[in-house]
Amino acid sequence: MTEFSNKQIITGNTLLSGEAVFLSGDDTFGPDLFNAQIFTDDVSANHALSQCIERSDEIISPYLVSVDVQNSVIRPQELREQIRTAGPSNYFHGKQTEIR
Amino acid sequence: MYQYTNFDRQFIAARNTQFRQQVARRIDGSLTEEEFRPLRLMNGVYLQLHAYMLRVAIPYGTLSSAQMRQLAIIADKWDKGYGHFTTRQNIQFNWPRLIDVPDILDALAEVDLHAIQTSGNTIRNITSDHFAGATSDEVEDPRIISEIIRQWSTDHPEFQFLPRKFKIAVTGCATDRAVIKAHDIGLQATRRDGVIGYQVFVGGGLGRTPVIGKLLCDFLPKQDLLPYLESILSVYNTSGRRDNKYKARIKILVNALGIDNFRDQVEARFSSIRKTFASPDGSFIDNITSQFSPPDFTDRSVSPFEESYQTNPMFKQWVDRNTAQHKHEDYRIVTVSLKEPGQTPGDATSEQMQVLADLAESFSFDELRISHEQNIVLPHVHKADLPLLYNTLKKHRLATANIGLISDIIACPGMDYCSLATARSIPVAKEISTHFDENNMEQDTGEVKIKVSGCINACGHHHVAHIGVLGLNRAGVENYQITLGGDATENTAIGDRAGPGFSQSEVVPAIERILGTYHKLRHDAEESFINTYKRVGITPFKSALYPAAKQSR
């Protein structure tokens, strides 16, 4: 069952490796989507995003991504973001190899 | 092959040192991302969906064995064990870390390779005929002027910040394997009264506004080549639009001015700079020319080839499909397919790169070529060596006999990697190749060029495909438009859009209906898909693609 109806997370790529990462509740960026902090209103999401933009020594071009959450599983709504969170579909590369 | 001079090496080393410092300054916070981004792009470093991507230039598609080996080593050491050969004869590594890129660039410099001007609004890698120096119908080896243009355009101070990127392609013969009329400038060597000069085409391009290049100059003498190119770039640099990136390519300027007006402006500029332009002198050109001298072909018996050709049907099929006539009758040009059905078009593993390097060293005078169709060419293979070459390729899944057939698909990386893409290309290409291979339709269908792009930017060249597939995003869902009748040869044509797009699962059935229509309508097996299409037009293909629309009329 869907727990929220209008949810967003913050994502970006790390400066050093370029890896796609997600802002978590402890204010750190990490590679695991399931740790991502879910924002349920635009005001708090945009406020957090503006703070992330200041962290350009760590994260490149952070932005908001709309997600669905079902049974605590986070899933981006757009295919592009689903691919970013999993890895390419032609090889077993990227995050899909590290899903814990 | 051209050998780097001390000047070339010093330039690359200086650029690599500079970029290493720029990376360090970005990491220590001295440079912001906004400041750093154009610097990394000038050195071929993009940020894609999963990681950085490094695009390495392969000048006019020519590689030595040592260079190919180094690419394999880089793939293993700093990437995930493979590289992706692109439609502009480059190689892309999809997973490098920014902190490793300076070391990768140093490793490339060890074999005279670099990533300079593989991005940004500047003159990109010069592309050329992948059969250069081997084909029998050549007026001149196009790599000679490609190298001269490379030297002129690399770090050209005036042309580092053009309105938009700028692509030049060169062919040395009337047969066009370099898609020259789909480039900002296309050059074709030609001979007039025994003298070699160049036809110059301008304003071609694919992308969101596909245009076929227009003839700007019918015969440009060799000594005028660089000042004339400089004049074209100068007019573009001055008058090309900078207010709208979608209208900034030279094709838009040429269309706005009209080709005659544009030519007048180029000629005026040419008149003013010609006398003072420091054109390369005869000895310089002779030196470059000598570096592309034909190798010392040997006279040996071809009987090992003839025996295998008569007795091994798989070998015969591969020879007939993947090798082409060489200017020396005892040699063949070998195209190694990177399109095994079900695999990613243009990808080669590090192991395959090493094998290809070894084979080039043993059998092709140490030379390899990368084709814009994302295959690898061994340009000079003696027929006697073909059986052993074939058997080695087979062991490494490199002997797919499909050049020019359905499964020899061009595909851009698409949304599996590219941050600009609107749909995936690779899975579509894989499904098409797997389906028609399993149904044994390829050989009977003959030559069909299928090209898949994952967005309107058309890196997959779908506009000039016999059957083009363009992936778009329609309300959050991948949707694929089909174009028909494009042509990437000297008969360049932009394909006609067939109609509404298809979902991903509908693409293979749609292509099946197109090919079924071709089989019904062709005079005989000798009439190719594109010739049948040109004879009958799009209507029967549209009827097959959209049967419901036909019934409702």
PDB file of N, CA, C and O in Angstrom, chain B residues 37 41 46 119-121 124 162-166 184 206-209 236 240-253 419-421 455-457:
ATOM      1  N   ARG B  37      33.461  23.036 -14.540  1.00  0.00           N
ATOM      2  CA  ARG B  37      32.743  22.264 -15.566  1.00  0.00           C
ATOM      3  C   ARG B  37      33.289  22.495 -16.986  1.00  0.00           C
ATOM      4  O   ARG B  37      33.609  21.528 -17.684  1.00  0.00           O
ATOM      5  N   LEU B  41      35.139  19.638 -19.327  1.00  0.00           N
ATOM      6  CA  LEU B  41      34.583  19.298 -20.638  1.00  0.00           C
ATOM      7  C   LEU B  41      35.630  19.502 -21.735  1.00  0.00           C
ATOM      8  O   LEU B  41      35.690  18.719 -22.692  1.00  0.00           O
ATOM      9  N   TYR B  46      32.821  14.186 -18.914  1.00  0.00           N
ATOM     10  CA  TYR B  46      31.400  14.488 -18.740  1.00  0.00           C
ATOM     11  C   TYR B  46      30.929  13.904 -17.411  1.00  0.00           C
ATOM     12  O   TYR B  46      31.561  13.002 -16.862  1.00  0.00           O
ATOM     13  N   SER B 119      34.783  17.422 -26.289  1.00  0.00           N
ATOM     14  CA  SER B 119      33.561  18.050 -25.811  1.00  0.00           C
ATOM     15  C   SER B 119      33.735  19.550 -26.008  1.00  0.00           C
ATOM     16  O   SER B 119      34.765  20.011 -26.474  1.00  0.00           O
ATOM     17  N   GLY B 120      32.703  20.305 -25.665  1.00  0.00           N
ATOM     18  CA  GLY B 120      32.787  21.755 -25.737  1.00  0.00           C
ATOM     19  C   GLY B 120      32.487  22.307 -27.121  1.00  0.00           C
ATOM     20  O   GLY B 120      32.385  21.565 -28.104  1.00  0.00           O
ATOM     21  N   ASN B 121      32.353  23.624 -27.159  1.00  0.00           N
ATOM     22  CA  ASN B 121      31.996  24.296 -28.408  1.00  0.00           C
ATOM     23  C   ASN B 121      33.237  24.624 -29.212  1.00  0.00           C
ATOM     24  O   ASN B 121      33.644  25.774 -29.370  1.00  0.00           O
ATOM     25  N   ARG B 124      35.772  19.340 -33.002  1.00  0.00           N
ATOM     26  CA  ARG B 124      35.903  18.011 -32.392  1.00  0.00           C
ATOM     27  C   ARG B 124      36.844  17.112 -33.218  1.00  0.00           C
ATOM     28  O   ARG B 124      37.352  17.513 -34.257  1.00  0.00           O
ATOM     29  N   LEU B 162      33.421  28.546 -29.872  1.00  0.00           N
ATOM     30  CA  LEU B 162      32.526  28.752 -31.014  1.00  0.00           C
ATOM     31  C   LEU B 162      31.080  28.848 -30.501  1.00  0.00           C
ATOM     32  O   LEU B 162      30.800  28.511 -29.346  1.00  0.00           O
ATOM     33  N   PRO B 163      30.158  29.275 -31.354  1.00  0.00           N
ATOM     34  CA  PRO B 163      28.754  29.285 -30.913  1.00  0.00           C
ATOM     35  C   PRO B 163      28.283  27.901 -30.450  1.00  0.00           C
ATOM     36  O   PRO B 163      27.464  27.782 -29.534  1.00  0.00           O
ATOM     37  N   ARG B 164      28.824  26.853 -31.086  1.00  0.00           N
ATOM     38  CA  ARG B 164      28.403  25.493 -30.753  1.00  0.00           C
ATOM     39  C   ARG B 164      29.502  24.545 -31.231  1.00  0.00           C
ATOM     40  O   ARG B 164      30.430  24.957 -31.919  1.00  0.00           O
ATOM     41  N   LYS B 165      29.359  23.259 -30.895  1.00  0.00           N
ATOM     42  CA  LYS B 165      30.365  22.286 -31.328  1.00  0.00           C
ATOM     43  C   LYS B 165      30.464  22.240 -32.849  1.00  0.00           C
ATOM     44  O   LYS B 165      29.516  22.621 -33.549  1.00  0.00           O
ATOM     45  N   PHE B 166      31.619  21.740 -33.350  1.00  0.00           N
ATOM     46  CA  PHE B 166      31.864  21.778 -34.785  1.00  0.00           C
ATOM     47  C   PHE B 166      32.546  20.477 -35.218  1.00  0.00           C
ATOM     48  O   PHE B 166      33.600  20.115 -34.712  1.00  0.00           O
ATOM     49  N   ASP B 184      29.309  19.414 -40.013  1.00  0.00           N
ATOM     50  CA  ASP B 184      29.363  20.864 -40.195  1.00  0.00           C
ATOM     51  C   ASP B 184      30.188  21.199 -41.440  1.00  0.00           C
ATOM     52  O   ASP B 184      29.825  22.081 -42.214  1.00  0.00           O
ATOM     53  N   LEU B 206      22.853  16.351 -37.986  1.00  0.00           N
ATOM     54  CA  LEU B 206      21.687  15.538 -37.620  1.00  0.00           C
ATOM     55  C   LEU B 206      20.965  16.271 -36.493  1.00  0.00           C
ATOM     56  O   LEU B 206      20.523  17.381 -36.682  1.00  0.00           O
ATOM     57  N   GLY B 207      20.830  15.660 -35.341  1.00  0.00           N
ATOM     58  CA  GLY B 207      20.207  16.353 -34.218  1.00  0.00           C
ATOM     59  C   GLY B 207      18.754  16.708 -34.469  1.00  0.00           C
ATOM     60  O   GLY B 207      18.066  16.089 -35.282  1.00  0.00           O
ATOM     61  N   ARG B 208      18.297  17.746 -33.750  1.00  0.00           N
ATOM     62  CA  ARG B 208      16.867  18.085 -33.820  1.00  0.00           C
ATOM     63  C   ARG B 208      16.495  18.723 -35.149  1.00  0.00           C
ATOM     64  O   ARG B 208      15.315  18.769 -35.495  1.00  0.00           O
ATOM     65  N   THR B 209      17.488  19.250 -35.891  1.00  0.00           N
ATOM     66  CA  THR B 209      17.211  19.829 -37.204  1.00  0.00           C
ATOM     67  C   THR B 209      18.119  19.163 -38.232  1.00  0.00           C
ATOM     68  O   THR B 209      19.190  19.668 -38.540  1.00  0.00           O
ATOM     69  N   TYR B 236      31.510  31.724 -39.311  1.00  0.00           N
ATOM     70  CA  TYR B 236      30.606  31.092 -38.335  1.00  0.00           C
ATOM     71  C   TYR B 236      30.818  31.675 -36.940  1.00  0.00           C
ATOM     72  O   TYR B 236      29.863  32.003 -36.226  1.00  0.00           O
ATOM     73  N   GLY B 240      27.475  33.197 -36.306  1.00  0.00           N
ATOM     74  CA  GLY B 240      26.625  32.145 -35.771  1.00  0.00           C
ATOM     75  C   GLY B 240      25.903  32.612 -34.524  1.00  0.00           C
ATOM     76  O   GLY B 240      26.431  33.419 -33.759  1.00  0.00           O
ATOM     77  N   ARG B 241      24.697  32.103 -34.322  1.00  0.00           N
ATOM     78  CA  ARG B 241      23.896  32.571 -33.187  1.00  0.00           C
ATOM     79  C   ARG B 241      24.434  32.037 -31.859  1.00  0.00           C
ATOM     80  O   ARG B 241      24.818  30.891 -31.753  1.00  0.00           O
ATOM     81  N   ARG B 242      24.425  32.902 -30.876  1.00  0.00           N
ATOM     82  CA  ARG B 242      24.844  32.506 -29.528  1.00  0.00           C
ATOM     83  C   ARG B 242      23.717  32.695 -28.520  1.00  0.00           C
ATOM     84  O   ARG B 242      23.905  32.445 -27.332  1.00  0.00           O
ATOM     85  N   ASP B 243      22.566  33.145 -29.012  1.00  0.00           N
ATOM     86  CA  ASP B 243      21.459  33.436 -28.101  1.00  0.00           C
ATOM     87  C   ASP B 243      20.585  32.215 -27.843  1.00  0.00           C
ATOM     88  O   ASP B 243      19.787  32.212 -26.908  1.00  0.00           O
ATOM     89  N   ASN B 244      20.715  31.189 -28.690  1.00  0.00           N
ATOM     90  CA  ASN B 244      19.843  30.031 -28.572  1.00  0.00           C
ATOM     91  C   ASN B 244      20.632  28.806 -29.015  1.00  0.00           C
ATOM     92  O   ASN B 244      20.977  28.676 -30.190  1.00  0.00           O
ATOM     93  N   LYS B 245      20.950  27.915 -28.072  1.00  0.00           N
ATOM     94  CA  LYS B 245      21.831  26.789 -28.406  1.00  0.00           C
ATOM     95  C   LYS B 245      21.214  25.863 -29.458  1.00  0.00           C
ATOM     96  O   LYS B 245      21.924  25.164 -30.174  1.00  0.00           O
ATOM     97  N   TYR B 246      19.897  25.893 -29.570  1.00  0.00           N
ATOM     98  CA  TYR B 246      19.254  25.037 -30.569  1.00  0.00           C
ATOM     99  C   TYR B 246      19.322  25.628 -31.972  1.00  0.00           C
ATOM    100  O   TYR B 246      18.935  24.996 -32.943  1.00  0.00           O
ATOM    101  N   LYS B 247      19.780  26.861 -32.056  1.00  0.00           N
ATOM    102  CA  LYS B 247      19.913  27.499 -33.373  1.00  0.00           C
ATOM    103  C   LYS B 247      21.355  27.962 -33.607  1.00  0.00           C
ATOM    104  O   LYS B 247      21.606  28.875 -34.388  1.00  0.00           O
ATOM    105  N   ALA B 248      22.269  27.347 -32.895  1.00  0.00           N
ATOM    106  CA  ALA B 248      23.642  27.844 -32.900  1.00  0.00           C
ATOM    107  C   ALA B 248      24.576  27.095 -33.852  1.00  0.00           C
ATOM    108  O   ALA B 248      25.682  27.575 -34.111  1.00  0.00           O
ATOM    109  N   ARG B 249      24.149  25.955 -34.377  1.00  0.00           N
ATOM    110  CA  ARG B 249      25.037  25.219 -35.291  1.00  0.00           C
ATOM    111  C   ARG B 249      25.147  25.948 -36.618  1.00  0.00           C
ATOM    112  O   ARG B 249      24.257  26.705 -37.028  1.00  0.00           O
ATOM    113  N   ILE B 250      26.218  25.672 -37.351  1.00  0.00           N
ATOM    114  CA  ILE B 250      26.470  26.388 -38.606  1.00  0.00           C
ATOM    115  C   ILE B 250      25.361  26.128 -39.631  1.00  0.00           C
ATOM    116  O   ILE B 250      25.086  26.969 -40.494  1.00  0.00           O
ATOM    117  N   LYS B 251      24.687  24.992 -39.529  1.00  0.00           N
ATOM    118  CA  LYS B 251      23.624  24.692 -40.504  1.00  0.00           C
ATOM    119  C   LYS B 251      22.522  25.748 -40.436  1.00  0.00           C
ATOM    120  O   LYS B 251      21.927  26.095 -41.462  1.00  0.00           O
ATOM    121  N   ILE B 252      22.278  26.260 -39.237  1.00  0.00           N
ATOM    122  CA  ILE B 252      21.234  27.284 -39.089  1.00  0.00           C
ATOM    123  C   ILE B 252      21.693  28.581 -39.752  1.00  0.00           C
ATOM    124  O   ILE B 252      20.920  29.245 -40.450  1.00  0.00           O
ATOM    125  N   LEU B 253      22.971  28.918 -39.572  1.00  0.00           N
ATOM    126  CA  LEU B 253      23.505  30.136 -40.194  1.00  0.00           C
ATOM    127  C   LEU B 253      23.469  30.017 -41.717  1.00  0.00           C
ATOM    128  O   LEU B 253      23.064  30.960 -42.414  1.00  0.00           O
ATOM    129  N   SER B 419      23.054  11.415 -19.733  1.00  0.00           N
ATOM    130  CA  SER B 419      22.184  12.317 -18.971  1.00  0.00           C
ATOM    131  C   SER B 419      21.250  13.121 -19.878  1.00  0.00           C
ATOM    132  O   SER B 419      20.296  13.716 -19.401  1.00  0.00           O
ATOM    133  N   LEU B 420      21.519  13.142 -21.168  1.00  0.00           N
ATOM    134  CA  LEU B 420      20.646  13.879 -22.087  1.00  0.00           C
ATOM    135  C   LEU B 420      19.526  13.013 -22.654  1.00  0.00           C
ATOM    136  O   LEU B 420      18.551  13.519 -23.197  1.00  0.00           O
ATOM    137  N   ALA B 421      19.671  11.703 -22.550  1.00  0.00           N
ATOM    138  CA  ALA B 421      18.753  10.792 -23.249  1.00  0.00           C
ATOM    139  C   ALA B 421      17.336  10.864 -22.688  1.00  0.00           C
ATOM    140  O   ALA B 421      17.125  11.143 -21.505  1.00  0.00           O
ATOM    141  N   CYS B 455      17.664  10.004 -28.023  1.00  0.00           N
ATOM    142  CA  CYS B 455      17.071  11.339 -27.900  1.00  0.00           C
ATOM    143  C   CYS B 455      17.221  12.079 -29.210  1.00  0.00           C
ATOM    144  O   CYS B 455      17.870  11.608 -30.141  1.00  0.00           O
ATOM    145  N   ILE B 456      16.655  13.264 -29.244  1.00  0.00           N
ATOM    146  CA  ILE B 456      16.600  14.058 -30.469  1.00  0.00           C
ATOM    147  C   ILE B 456      17.986  14.498 -30.944  1.00  0.00           C
ATOM    148  O   ILE B 456      18.175  14.874 -32.098  1.00  0.00           O
ATOM    149  N   ASN B 457      19.000  14.404 -30.080  1.00  0.00           N
ATOM    150  CA  ASN B 457      20.339  14.807 -30.495  1.00  0.00           C
ATOM    151  C   ASN B 457      20.959  13.874 -31.535  1.00  0.00           C
ATOM    152  O   ASN B 457      21.944  14.218 -32.175  1.00  0.00           O
TER     153      ASN B 457
END
